[in-house]
Structures are given as structure tokens and as C-alpha cells.
Short mmCIF file of C-alpha atoms in Angstrom, two decimals:
data_model
loop_
_atom_site.label_atom_id
_atom_site.label_comp_id
_atom_site.label_asym_id
_atom_site.label_seq_id
_atom_site.Cartn_x
_atom_site.Cartn_y
_atom_site.Cartn_z
CA MET A 1 -20.17 -38.34 -38.10
CA ARG A 2 -23.83 -37.57 -37.55
CA THR A 3 -24.69 -35.14 -34.77
CA THR A 4 -26.36 -37.69 -32.46
CA LYS A 5 -23.44 -40.08 -32.84
CA LYS A 6 -21.04 -37.22 -32.19
CA VAL A 7 -22.88 -36.29 -28.99
CA VAL A 8 -22.92 -39.89 -27.71
CA VAL A 9 -19.24 -40.42 -28.53
CA GLY A 10 -18.39 -37.05 -26.98
CA LEU A 11 -20.25 -37.98 -23.79
CA PHE A 12 -18.38 -41.28 -23.53
CA ILE A 13 -15.04 -39.57 -24.07
CA GLY A 14 -15.92 -36.89 -21.52
CA LEU A 15 -16.99 -39.47 -18.95
CA HIS A 16 -13.86 -41.57 -19.53
CA PHE A 17 -11.51 -38.66 -18.94
CA PHE A 18 -13.63 -37.34 -16.08
CA PHE A 19 -13.07 -40.67 -14.27
CA VAL A 20 -9.36 -40.61 -15.16
CA ALA A 21 -9.05 -37.04 -13.88
CA ILE A 22 -10.82 -37.61 -10.55
CA VAL A 23 -8.68 -40.67 -9.78
CA ILE A 24 -5.26 -39.25 -10.67
CA SER A 25 -6.08 -35.97 -8.91
CA HIS A 26 -7.17 -37.90 -5.77
CA ALA A 27 -10.60 -36.20 -5.94
CA TYR A 28 -11.92 -39.78 -5.90
CA ASP A 29 -10.45 -40.32 -2.39
CA TRP A 30 -12.18 -37.13 -1.25
CA MET A 31 -15.47 -38.27 -2.80
CA LEU A 32 -15.34 -41.62 -1.01
CA ASN A 33 -16.08 -39.96 2.32
CA ARG A 34 -18.77 -37.61 1.00
CA PRO A 35 -22.23 -39.23 0.81
CA GLY A 36 -23.24 -36.72 -1.88
CA PHE A 37 -20.56 -38.06 -4.19
CA ALA A 38 -21.01 -41.75 -3.37
CA LEU A 39 -22.65 -42.44 -6.72
CA VAL A 40 -19.85 -40.80 -8.69
CA ALA A 41 -17.20 -42.65 -6.67
CA ALA A 42 -19.03 -45.96 -7.16
CA ALA A 43 -19.33 -45.33 -10.91
CA ALA A 44 -15.61 -44.49 -11.15
CA GLU A 45 -14.71 -47.64 -9.24
CA TYR A 46 -16.94 -49.79 -11.41
CA TYR A 47 -15.52 -48.28 -14.58
CA SER A 48 -12.02 -48.80 -13.24
CA SER A 49 -12.68 -52.45 -12.48
CA ILE A 50 -13.71 -53.00 -16.11
CA THR A 51 -11.28 -50.85 -18.06
CA PHE A 52 -8.37 -50.27 -15.63
CA ALA A 53 -8.07 -46.89 -17.38
CA ASP A 54 -8.86 -44.75 -14.34
CA ARG A 55 -6.37 -46.08 -11.83
CA ASN A 56 -3.73 -44.42 -9.79
CA PHE A 57 -0.63 -45.13 -11.86
CA GLY A 58 1.90 -44.23 -9.18
CA PHE A 59 3.88 -47.47 -9.14
CA PHE A 60 6.86 -47.41 -6.78
CA ALA A 61 5.42 -44.11 -5.55
CA PRO A 62 5.54 -42.12 -3.40
CA THR A 63 7.87 -44.63 -1.73
CA VAL A 64 9.51 -47.87 -2.80
CA ASN A 65 8.34 -50.53 -0.36
CA ALA A 66 10.71 -53.20 0.81
CA ASP A 67 9.85 -56.68 -0.45
CA TRP A 68 8.71 -59.69 1.50
CA VAL A 69 10.14 -63.15 1.99
CA VAL A 70 7.81 -66.13 2.26
CA ASP A 71 9.31 -69.11 4.10
CA ILE A 72 7.26 -72.29 3.98
CA SER A 73 7.95 -75.65 5.55
CA VAL A 74 5.89 -78.75 4.89
CA THR A 75 5.51 -81.70 7.25
CA ASP A 76 4.42 -84.99 5.68
CA ASP A 77 2.54 -88.01 7.05
CA ALA A 78 5.80 -89.49 8.36
CA ARG A 79 6.47 -86.24 10.29
CA ARG A 80 9.39 -85.31 8.05
CA THR A 81 9.75 -81.58 7.52
CA HIS A 82 11.16 -79.98 4.39
CA PRO A 83 11.19 -76.46 2.97
CA TYR A 84 8.81 -75.62 0.14
CA HIS A 85 9.56 -73.10 -2.58
CA PHE A 86 7.09 -71.72 -5.08
CA SER A 87 8.19 -72.23 -8.65
CA LEU A 88 9.50 -68.81 -9.70
CA ASP A 89 11.85 -69.70 -12.49
CA ASN A 90 11.78 -66.45 -14.41
CA GLN A 91 11.84 -62.77 -13.54
CA GLU A 92 8.24 -62.27 -14.64
CA MET A 93 7.09 -64.79 -12.03
CA ARG A 94 9.31 -63.13 -9.40
CA THR A 95 7.71 -59.77 -10.29
CA LYS A 96 4.22 -61.26 -10.00
CA PHE A 97 5.20 -62.86 -6.69
CA TYR A 98 6.46 -59.47 -5.43
CA SER A 99 3.10 -58.01 -6.42
CA MET A 100 1.25 -60.83 -4.66
CA THR A 101 3.16 -60.30 -1.41
CA GLY A 102 2.32 -56.61 -1.72
CA HIS A 103 -1.40 -57.48 -1.95
CA PHE A 104 -0.88 -59.92 0.96
CA ASN A 105 0.35 -57.03 3.07
CA GLU A 106 -2.66 -54.80 2.34
CA SER A 107 -4.74 -56.02 5.31
CA ASP A 108 -4.86 -58.64 8.05
CA ASP A 109 -7.73 -60.36 6.24
CA ASN A 110 -5.67 -60.56 3.07
CA MET A 111 -2.80 -62.09 5.02
CA ASP A 112 -5.02 -64.88 6.36
CA LEU A 113 -6.74 -65.47 3.02
CA PHE A 114 -3.53 -65.56 1.01
CA ALA A 115 -1.77 -67.81 3.53
CA ARG A 116 -4.72 -70.20 3.44
CA SER A 117 -4.59 -70.14 -0.34
CA TRP A 118 -0.89 -71.02 -0.36
CA ALA A 119 -1.47 -73.86 2.11
CA VAL A 120 -4.29 -75.30 -0.05
CA LYS A 121 -2.09 -75.11 -3.13
CA ILE A 122 0.77 -76.88 -1.35
CA MET A 123 -1.52 -79.59 0.02
CA ASN A 124 -2.94 -80.10 -3.48
CA ASP A 125 0.54 -80.31 -4.98
CA ASP A 126 1.88 -82.65 -2.29
CA VAL A 127 -0.62 -85.34 -1.30
CA HIS A 128 1.58 -86.40 1.64
CA ALA A 129 1.65 -82.93 3.21
CA SER A 130 -0.17 -82.89 6.54
CA ARG A 131 1.03 -79.58 7.96
CA VAL A 132 2.18 -76.32 6.41
CA ASP A 133 4.06 -73.65 8.36
CA ILE A 134 4.21 -70.21 6.79
CA THR A 135 6.36 -67.30 7.90
CA VAL A 136 6.38 -64.01 6.03
CA SER A 137 9.15 -61.53 6.72
CA GLN A 138 9.71 -58.06 5.37
CA ASN A 139 13.17 -57.07 4.23
CA GLN A 140 14.56 -54.02 6.01
CA LEU A 141 16.61 -52.16 3.42
CA PRO A 142 19.51 -50.00 4.62
CA THR A 143 19.94 -46.50 3.22
CA MET A 144 22.98 -45.82 1.04
CA ALA A 145 24.81 -44.24 4.01
CA GLU A 146 23.95 -47.20 6.26
CA TYR A 147 25.06 -49.65 3.58
CA ALA A 148 28.38 -47.82 3.21
CA ARG A 149 28.78 -48.16 7.01
CA GLY A 150 28.29 -51.92 6.74
CA ARG A 151 24.59 -52.49 7.44
CA ARG A 152 22.97 -55.11 5.22
CA ILE A 153 19.43 -56.27 4.39
CA ARG A 154 17.65 -57.84 7.37
CA ALA A 155 14.39 -59.71 7.33
CA THR A 156 11.87 -59.04 10.11
CA PRO A 157 9.05 -61.58 10.56
CA ILE A 158 5.62 -59.95 10.26
CA TYR A 159 3.30 -62.94 9.97
CA ARG A 160 3.33 -66.57 11.03
CA THR A 161 0.69 -69.27 10.73
CA THR A 162 0.24 -73.04 10.58
CA PHE A 163 -2.25 -75.16 8.69
CA THR A 164 -2.87 -78.77 9.64
CA LEU A 165 -4.77 -81.30 7.56
CA ARG A 166 -7.73 -82.79 9.42
CA THR A 167 -8.32 -86.43 8.60
CA MET B 1 -12.27 -23.55 -27.97
CA GLU B 2 -12.97 -23.91 -31.69
CA ARG B 3 -9.24 -24.39 -32.39
CA LEU B 4 -9.12 -27.07 -29.72
CA TYR B 5 -12.12 -28.81 -31.29
CA ARG B 6 -10.53 -28.61 -34.75
CA TRP B 7 -7.27 -30.02 -33.41
CA PHE B 8 -9.09 -32.83 -31.61
CA THR B 9 -11.26 -33.82 -34.56
CA GLU B 10 -8.78 -33.48 -37.43
CA ARG B 11 -8.49 -36.48 -39.72
CA GLY B 12 -5.69 -38.91 -39.05
CA SER B 13 -3.89 -41.75 -40.77
CA PRO B 14 -4.94 -45.32 -39.99
CA VAL B 15 -1.28 -46.43 -40.15
CA PRO B 16 -0.48 -45.89 -36.43
CA ALA B 17 -3.62 -47.82 -35.41
CA GLY B 18 -2.63 -50.73 -37.67
CA LEU B 19 0.90 -50.78 -36.27
CA PHE B 20 -0.49 -50.53 -32.73
CA ARG B 21 -2.66 -53.61 -33.40
CA ILE B 22 0.38 -55.63 -34.48
CA LEU B 23 2.47 -54.51 -31.50
CA VAL B 24 -0.28 -55.12 -28.92
CA ALA B 25 -1.18 -58.57 -30.27
CA ALA B 26 2.50 -59.59 -30.46
CA PHE B 27 3.08 -58.33 -26.92
CA CYS B 28 0.08 -60.21 -25.48
CA VAL B 29 1.18 -63.45 -27.17
CA ALA B 30 4.73 -62.94 -25.84
CA ASN B 31 3.29 -62.45 -22.36
CA ILE B 32 1.55 -65.84 -22.52
CA VAL B 33 4.71 -67.49 -23.88
CA VAL B 34 6.73 -66.16 -20.94
CA ILE B 35 4.30 -67.49 -18.31
CA ARG B 36 3.19 -70.62 -20.22
CA SER B 37 4.49 -73.07 -17.62
CA HIS B 38 2.84 -71.16 -14.74
CA LEU B 39 -0.69 -70.71 -16.07
CA VAL B 40 -2.29 -72.81 -13.32
CA ASP B 41 -0.19 -71.10 -10.62
CA ILE B 42 -1.27 -67.65 -11.78
CA TYR B 43 -4.81 -68.15 -13.06
CA GLY B 44 -5.83 -71.58 -11.76
CA ARG B 45 -8.63 -72.35 -9.34
CA TYR B 46 -6.07 -73.47 -6.76
CA GLY B 47 -3.21 -71.29 -7.92
CA PHE B 48 -1.23 -68.95 -5.69
CA VAL B 49 -4.45 -67.10 -4.94
CA GLN B 50 -7.64 -69.15 -5.14
CA TRP B 51 -10.62 -68.20 -7.27
CA ALA B 52 -12.75 -67.94 -4.13
CA ILE B 53 -10.65 -64.91 -3.14
CA THR B 54 -10.38 -63.31 -6.58
CA ARG B 55 -14.11 -63.79 -7.19
CA ALA B 56 -14.87 -62.03 -3.90
CA ASN B 57 -12.71 -59.07 -4.97
CA LEU B 58 -14.66 -58.68 -8.22
CA HIS B 59 -17.98 -56.85 -8.51
CA GLN B 60 -20.88 -59.34 -8.45
CA SER B 61 -22.18 -58.20 -11.83
CA LEU B 62 -18.87 -58.86 -13.60
CA PRO B 63 -17.91 -62.29 -14.94
CA HIS B 64 -15.12 -64.39 -13.47
CA LEU B 65 -13.30 -67.36 -14.93
CA GLY B 66 -14.79 -69.42 -12.10
CA ASP B 67 -18.30 -68.62 -13.37
CA LEU B 68 -17.36 -69.92 -16.80
CA ALA B 69 -15.77 -73.03 -15.28
CA LYS B 70 -18.96 -73.66 -13.33
CA ALA B 71 -21.02 -73.33 -16.51
CA LEU B 72 -18.70 -75.66 -18.44
CA ALA B 73 -18.50 -78.23 -15.63
CA GLY B 74 -21.72 -79.70 -17.03
CA CYS B 75 -19.81 -80.50 -20.24
CA GLY B 76 -17.27 -82.46 -18.24
CA LEU B 77 -14.59 -79.78 -18.27
CA SER B 78 -12.53 -79.32 -15.11
CA ALA B 79 -11.47 -75.89 -13.85
CA ASP B 80 -8.01 -76.37 -15.37
CA ASP B 81 -9.55 -77.47 -18.69
CA THR B 82 -11.58 -74.25 -18.74
CA LEU B 83 -8.45 -72.24 -18.02
CA TYR B 84 -6.53 -73.88 -20.88
CA LEU B 85 -9.54 -73.43 -23.17
CA VAL B 86 -9.66 -69.71 -22.37
CA VAL B 87 -5.90 -69.24 -22.74
CA GLY B 88 -5.86 -71.22 -26.00
CA THR B 89 -8.76 -69.21 -27.41
CA TYR B 90 -7.09 -65.98 -26.25
CA VAL B 91 -3.86 -66.84 -28.10
CA ILE B 92 -5.73 -67.81 -31.29
CA VAL B 93 -7.78 -64.61 -31.12
CA LEU B 94 -4.60 -62.57 -30.68
CA LEU B 95 -2.94 -64.25 -33.66
CA VAL B 96 -5.99 -63.60 -35.83
CA MET B 97 -6.01 -60.00 -34.59
CA LEU B 98 -2.31 -59.72 -35.41
CA ILE B 99 -2.89 -60.59 -39.06
CA GLY B 100 -5.88 -58.26 -39.09
CA LEU B 101 -8.75 -60.59 -39.83
CA ALA B 102 -11.98 -59.15 -38.36
CA ALA B 103 -9.57 -57.09 -36.32
CA ARG B 104 -12.00 -54.99 -34.23
CA PHE B 105 -14.11 -58.05 -33.39
CA MET B 106 -10.95 -59.94 -32.40
CA ALA B 107 -9.89 -56.99 -30.24
CA VAL B 108 -13.22 -57.16 -28.39
CA ALA B 109 -12.81 -60.93 -27.90
CA ALA B 110 -9.17 -60.56 -26.75
CA TRP B 111 -10.14 -57.82 -24.30
CA CYS B 112 -12.96 -59.94 -22.82
CA LEU B 113 -10.74 -63.02 -22.48
CA HIS B 114 -7.96 -60.91 -20.99
CA PHE B 115 -10.49 -59.57 -18.48
CA LEU B 116 -11.33 -63.13 -17.39
CA LEU B 117 -7.64 -64.01 -17.05
CA ILE B 118 -6.48 -60.97 -15.11
CA TYR B 119 -9.27 -61.29 -12.58
CA ALA B 120 -8.63 -65.03 -12.19
CA GLY B 121 -5.04 -64.06 -11.32
CA ASP B 122 -6.02 -60.87 -9.50
CA GLY B 123 -3.78 -61.68 -6.54
CA LEU B 124 -0.71 -61.42 -8.78
CA LEU B 125 -1.92 -58.51 -10.86
CA TYR B 126 0.49 -55.62 -11.43
CA GLY B 127 1.02 -52.66 -13.72
CA MET B 128 1.91 -54.69 -16.79
CA ASP B 129 -1.46 -56.49 -16.75
CA MET B 130 -3.33 -53.20 -16.35
CA PHE B 131 -1.50 -51.54 -19.22
CA ALA B 132 -2.01 -54.57 -21.46
CA HIS B 133 -5.74 -54.33 -20.69
CA ILE B 134 -5.75 -50.61 -21.50
CA ALA B 135 -3.85 -51.31 -24.76
CA LEU B 136 -6.46 -53.91 -25.75
CA LEU B 137 -9.23 -51.45 -24.89
CA PHE B 138 -7.72 -48.92 -27.29
CA CYS B 139 -7.51 -51.64 -29.95
CA ILE B 140 -11.30 -51.82 -29.71
CA VAL B 141 -11.63 -48.06 -29.99
CA MET B 142 -9.10 -47.42 -32.78
CA PRO B 143 -9.56 -48.38 -36.47
CA ILE B 144 -6.95 -51.12 -36.18
CA GLY B 145 -8.07 -53.16 -39.18
CA GLU B 146 -7.46 -50.49 -41.83
CA TYR B 147 -3.75 -51.03 -42.36
CA LEU B 148 -1.55 -54.07 -43.05
CA SER B 149 -4.49 -56.34 -42.41
CA VAL B 150 -6.21 -59.27 -44.07
CA ASP B 151 -9.41 -57.20 -43.85
CA ALA B 152 -7.90 -54.44 -45.99
CA LEU B 153 -6.50 -57.00 -48.43
CA LEU B 154 -9.76 -58.95 -48.81
CA LEU B 155 -11.95 -55.88 -49.10
CA ARG B 156 -9.37 -54.10 -51.31
CA ARG B 157 -9.79 -51.14 -49.01
CA PRO B 158 -7.66 -48.12 -49.87
CA LEU B 159 -5.76 -46.43 -47.09
CA ARG B 160 -8.03 -43.60 -46.02
CA TYR B 161 -7.54 -40.84 -43.51
CA SER B 162 -10.53 -40.53 -41.21
CA GLN B 163 -11.75 -38.36 -38.41
CA TRP B 164 -12.07 -41.35 -36.08
CA ALA B 165 -8.47 -42.44 -36.76
CA GLY B 166 -7.37 -38.99 -35.63
CA VAL B 167 -9.71 -38.73 -32.63
CA SER B 168 -9.06 -42.25 -31.32
CA ARG B 169 -5.31 -41.75 -31.42
CA LYS B 170 -5.68 -38.43 -29.59
CA LEU B 171 -7.55 -40.40 -26.91
CA LEU B 172 -4.67 -42.85 -26.62
CA GLN B 173 -2.22 -39.96 -26.47
CA LEU B 174 -4.22 -38.27 -23.70
CA GLN B 175 -4.48 -41.57 -21.81
CA VAL B 176 -0.70 -42.13 -21.97
CA CYS B 177 -0.12 -38.53 -20.84
CA ALA B 178 -2.49 -39.09 -17.90
CA ILE B 179 -0.56 -42.24 -16.97
CA TYR B 180 2.81 -40.45 -16.92
CA LEU B 181 1.42 -37.36 -15.21
CA SER B 182 -0.05 -39.54 -12.46
CA ALA B 183 3.14 -41.60 -12.14
CA GLY B 184 5.37 -38.51 -12.12
CA VAL B 185 3.34 -36.47 -9.63
CA GLU B 186 2.94 -39.43 -7.24
CA LYS B 187 6.71 -39.94 -7.30
CA ALA B 188 7.39 -36.24 -6.83
CA LEU B 189 5.30 -36.33 -3.65
CA GLY B 190 7.68 -38.84 -2.05
CA VAL B 191 10.96 -37.71 -0.52
CA GLN B 192 12.63 -40.97 -1.63
CA TRP B 193 12.58 -39.82 -5.27
CA TRP B 194 14.38 -36.58 -4.42
CA ASN B 195 17.14 -37.98 -2.20
CA GLY B 196 17.99 -40.97 -4.40
CA ASP B 197 16.68 -43.49 -1.91
CA ALA B 198 13.97 -44.74 -4.31
CA ILE B 199 16.55 -45.67 -6.96
CA TRP B 200 18.77 -47.26 -4.33
CA ARG B 201 15.96 -49.28 -2.78
CA THR B 202 14.70 -50.41 -6.20
CA VAL B 203 18.04 -51.82 -7.31
CA LEU B 204 18.65 -53.31 -3.85
CA LEU B 205 15.31 -55.19 -3.64
CA PRO B 206 16.10 -58.92 -3.65
CA SER B 207 12.94 -59.58 -5.71
CA PHE B 208 14.36 -57.57 -8.62
CA HIS B 209 18.01 -58.38 -8.18
CA THR B 210 19.56 -58.70 -11.63
CA PHE B 211 22.93 -56.97 -11.29
CA ASP B 212 24.95 -56.13 -8.21
CA MET B 213 24.32 -52.38 -7.95
CA THR B 214 25.49 -51.96 -4.35
CA TRP B 215 28.43 -49.85 -5.61
CA LEU B 216 25.82 -47.10 -5.93
CA ALA B 217 26.13 -46.57 -2.15
CA GLN B 218 29.57 -45.06 -2.83
CA PHE B 219 28.13 -42.61 -5.37
CA PRO B 220 24.82 -41.38 -3.89
CA ALA B 221 24.78 -38.42 -6.30
CA LEU B 222 24.15 -40.87 -9.15
CA ALA B 223 21.05 -42.23 -7.38
CA VAL B 224 19.84 -38.66 -6.72
CA MET B 225 20.29 -37.81 -10.40
CA GLY B 226 18.48 -41.00 -11.39
CA GLY B 227 15.50 -40.14 -9.18
CA TRP B 228 15.30 -36.56 -10.45
CA SER B 229 15.62 -37.75 -14.05
CA ILE B 230 12.70 -40.17 -13.74
CA VAL B 231 10.48 -37.55 -12.07
CA THR B 232 11.44 -35.02 -14.78
CA ILE B 233 10.83 -37.45 -17.64
CA GLU B 234 7.44 -38.54 -16.29
CA CYS B 235 6.18 -35.11 -15.22
CA GLY B 236 7.53 -33.44 -18.36
CA TYR B 237 6.04 -36.06 -20.68
CA SER B 238 2.60 -34.43 -20.85
CA VAL B 239 4.18 -31.17 -22.05
CA PHE B 240 7.23 -32.05 -24.13
CA ILE B 241 5.74 -34.96 -26.05
CA TRP B 242 3.27 -32.58 -27.73
CA TRP B 243 5.86 -30.07 -28.86
CA PRO B 244 7.29 -31.28 -32.20
CA ARG B 245 10.79 -30.02 -31.37
CA THR B 246 11.06 -32.09 -28.18
CA ARG B 247 8.84 -35.02 -29.15
CA ARG B 248 11.60 -37.31 -30.42
CA LEU B 249 13.84 -36.49 -27.47
CA TRP B 250 11.09 -37.21 -24.95
CA LEU B 251 10.02 -40.38 -26.68
CA ALA B 252 13.64 -41.56 -26.71
CA LEU B 253 14.01 -40.64 -23.03
CA VAL B 254 10.88 -42.49 -21.95
CA ILE B 255 11.69 -45.56 -24.08
CA GLY B 256 15.23 -45.49 -22.69
CA MET B 257 13.82 -45.31 -19.17
CA HIS B 258 11.67 -48.38 -19.75
CA PHE B 259 14.57 -50.19 -21.39
CA PHE B 260 16.72 -49.58 -18.31
CA ILE B 261 13.90 -50.68 -16.00
CA GLY B 262 13.81 -53.90 -18.02
CA LEU B 263 17.58 -54.28 -17.90
CA LEU B 264 18.16 -53.42 -14.23
CA LEU B 265 15.02 -54.92 -12.67
CA GLY B 266 14.29 -57.66 -15.19
CA MET B 267 10.80 -56.20 -15.77
CA TRP B 268 10.96 -56.71 -19.52
CA LEU B 269 7.25 -57.27 -20.05
CA PHE B 270 6.36 -54.13 -18.12
CA GLY B 271 8.92 -52.15 -20.13
CA ALA B 272 7.66 -53.67 -23.38
CA VAL B 273 3.99 -52.81 -22.81
CA MET B 274 4.91 -49.22 -21.93
CA ILE B 275 7.02 -48.95 -25.08
CA VAL B 276 4.11 -50.35 -27.12
CA LEU B 277 1.74 -47.73 -25.63
CA ASN B 278 4.24 -44.96 -26.34
CA LEU B 279 4.86 -46.06 -29.92
CA GLY B 280 1.13 -46.43 -30.53
CA ALA B 281 0.43 -42.97 -29.17
CA PHE B 282 3.34 -40.85 -30.42
CA GLY B 283 5.68 -43.12 -32.38
CA TYR B 284 4.18 -42.34 -35.78
CA ASP B 285 4.40 -38.56 -35.25
CA ALA B 286 8.05 -38.89 -34.29
CA LEU B 287 8.94 -40.53 -37.60
CA PRO B 288 10.37 -38.46 -40.46
CA ALA B 289 7.86 -37.75 -43.26
CA HIS B 290 9.62 -40.03 -45.77
CA VAL B 291 9.39 -42.98 -43.37
CA ARG B 292 5.68 -42.30 -42.85
CA ARG B 293 5.21 -42.21 -46.63
CA ALA B 294 7.09 -45.49 -46.95
CA LEU B 295 4.89 -47.04 -44.26
CA GLU B 296 1.76 -45.97 -46.12
CA ARG B 297 3.07 -47.57 -49.29
CA LEU B 298 3.28 -50.86 -47.40
CA GLN B 299 -0.50 -51.04 -47.37
CA LEU B 300 -1.70 -54.30 -48.78
CA GLY B 301 -3.98 -53.93 -51.78
CA ARG B 302 -4.42 -50.50 -53.29
CA ALA B 303 -2.09 -47.57 -52.66
CA ALA B 304 -2.77 -44.75 -50.27
CA ARG B 305 -5.37 -42.30 -51.45
CA ASP B 306 -4.44 -39.29 -49.37
CA PRO B 307 -0.97 -37.79 -49.14
CA VAL B 308 0.98 -37.90 -45.88
CA ARG B 309 0.72 -34.69 -43.94
CA ALA B 310 4.17 -33.73 -42.66
#
């Protein structure tokens, strides 16, 4: 390779692994609150949003979060209520759904936005739906010792909302 | 420093890059096949998470599937039509990339289309999607069209070791090491991975329930061992995968770990993409010399010019 090309490629490689290093070492989190490093943090975030290469790869870490249960009931024009289930007919969809409920739980705003999104989807799928009730619960998982003593998984409601179609 | 530079820039075989291309393209097609009946739910304008939300989560300067749908609306295409057009093009591009026709160009196209798709379904994004995107990125970087490809056949290109083949694979290797180091250290920071609770909770989660593993509560030592093993495999990866004496063992351990994640949690696609990344990065080095020679002889067109370095 010619020298100029080598330098350019070397710079790119250096920058790539610099971003990877600051994210996995959590230096990025430190930089976020330091105005002097705002530009570096913004560049790392932008690069991450394009390449996904400089992300924190600690899945199921440091703790394994309990999963969430989404209960939805739909009321139609004739005021009949029936449960609604998202189509999750393979494990890949169940994994994606688990991930979605994790994103749902990231903030109160996300909860409202995601719930609204589900309601819109349901109302699009079912033209007779006039009201959608959503309850999200989080599973409380027993420890091994608690399970051996007889305690089982319990779901605790964490979010409830209702959407009504205006005519 | 000079030794490090020499190690980093030494010439490498294009065979691993060619095999990586085939594995990545096959994996990405398999991914679409698995979710084919849920495309609108995952990526659609009114899917589980609407485009209005996923667009807002994306930097303004970056393109979103919704932007393309808006542009194509003038041609009479609905949002769902645009989605199917993008997915269809993505699959065709992947198949062309798999056979190695204009492979690098196809890798760029596949990466761009994958970008549109994962951000359209950003609300359901998880590790598998990220690693598939990283794998496609490395397909752009690596000389993927030099081996077992239509390009090599048409251009009657001999198999040639190159500096870039060596450097680009070192980059993939370093990236995979960074992934496992990050995953291992993050786990080691949590008490759940030391007392077995993480393993227990993972197999107990109703979302991933495949087998009844509740018997584990009677044998907590097994869960503790499982947690320690995963932390050891992931943290040790960055060291033991480089050492030729432990490379095969560590590769087998990490592939075994992903196989069991697939088996016990049903996360087959996640396990598969991790195995693809591992094979692309270190699989070729773990092969015996005679197998590597045999792989080089598979080259379409002319025979290999340079000998295999054991």
C-alpha cells in the first residue's frame, strides 16, 4: 500500500478501535458529563448508530432482568371484550418481543409511546375495535432457594393504560 | 512496536474472507426466512413499534425506511410495498453476495439495506441484529470476493495472499475479542453471575422457556459452575484464542456455549451469528494445515499461487 493510503487506513482503524475502547471501558459514560469531551462522546455515539461496532456488549449483564407480560383486551363496537395476543409463533419473535418489552421499560415516555403504538396496530388490525386496554406486568422470579421452598413466578403490574377510538 | 506492526500487517490468505462471505450471506437470508411472516409486525410502518417512534430515535442525518417510503409514495407505493421492496432487494443482494458476484459492492448494498431494516424495527432490536450488522460491515472491509466466487471465476483470478486480507481479518479478530471482553467483564461485575442466579433466572424466564429446567433449584452448584464457566470463557477469550495451543479449545468452548444458548433458550439466530463471527475470525487458524491446503485447492479457476503457511 502507498504511504498516504496506509496513513488514512491506519487513522480509520485507530479511530474505530478508539471508539470501541471508550465504550467498553465505560470512558464514554464519563465523557458524557464532561463538556470538554462532548464532541468525542457525540462522535462515538454517531459512529455507534451507524456501525453498531462500538456498543456495550454486556447482554444479560451485569444482571438478568425478569421479563414482562403484556395483557391486552379489546372492546369492539358492540361492547364485547376479548383478549388480544400478538402473533409470536416462533422463538425468534418471542426473543424480539422480550427485547421490545425491555425497551418499553427504559423510560416512562417509552412506555406511553410503545403502548400507543400497540393500540394503533391493534385498531388497524381489527376495524371493529373501539377500545384497547393494556396492562404490563413484570415477572418476579424466585431465587433457587425460594423456588425449592415452593415460591413460584409472580407477575406484578407496572403499567396500565386505555385507548379509546374517537368517532 | 516493530514486531507488533509486522504481525499486524503480515500477508494473509483470502480463504477465510471468502468463507466468511458465504456464512454471513447464508445467515442473513436464514434470518429473513425465519421472520418472513412477521415482516410488517417487525419493520412495518404500523408494526409493533411505529416508524414515528423509530424515526425519532435515529439521528436526523441518517436515513430511515420511512424516508424512502415517503419518497416512493409518489410512485404509488404504500409503506408496506416499500418494505417488501427493500426486503426483496436485500434477499437478492445477499444471494448475489453469497455466490460472489461483485461481492464487495453487494456487501455495501446489503449493509445499507440492513441498516434501513434494523432501524425500522428498532423497537425490537437485540444483539443478533447488531452482530449481523457488524458482520456485514466486515464483509465490506474484507476481500470477500477473492475465494469461491463468481468474480474469481470470471476474472480467472488466482488465489493470492495479500496484506489487506491479513490486516482486515486481524481487525475482525480484534473486534470479536472486544465483544467477548466487554460481555465477560460486564457479567463479572454482577453478583448474579457468581452465585448462579443469572443462569437460574435465564432458564426460568418464561420468554425463553424451552425445557423445564426447574430441577436446577435442587442443584445450585451446577448453576454456579455454569455462571463461572461463561464468565471464564468470555473473559479468557481475548487471551486464549490467540495462543495456538489453546485456540481450538477456546473456539470449541465458545461455539459450544452459543450452541447451548440456542438449545436452552431457543436463541438459535443469536447463537448462529456469534458462531459465524467466531469462524470468520479464528476458524481458519484453528484448522489443520492439510485442511487449509484442501480449502485453497477448492478455488474456482486457477490453483493457489502461494503455499499455505502452517
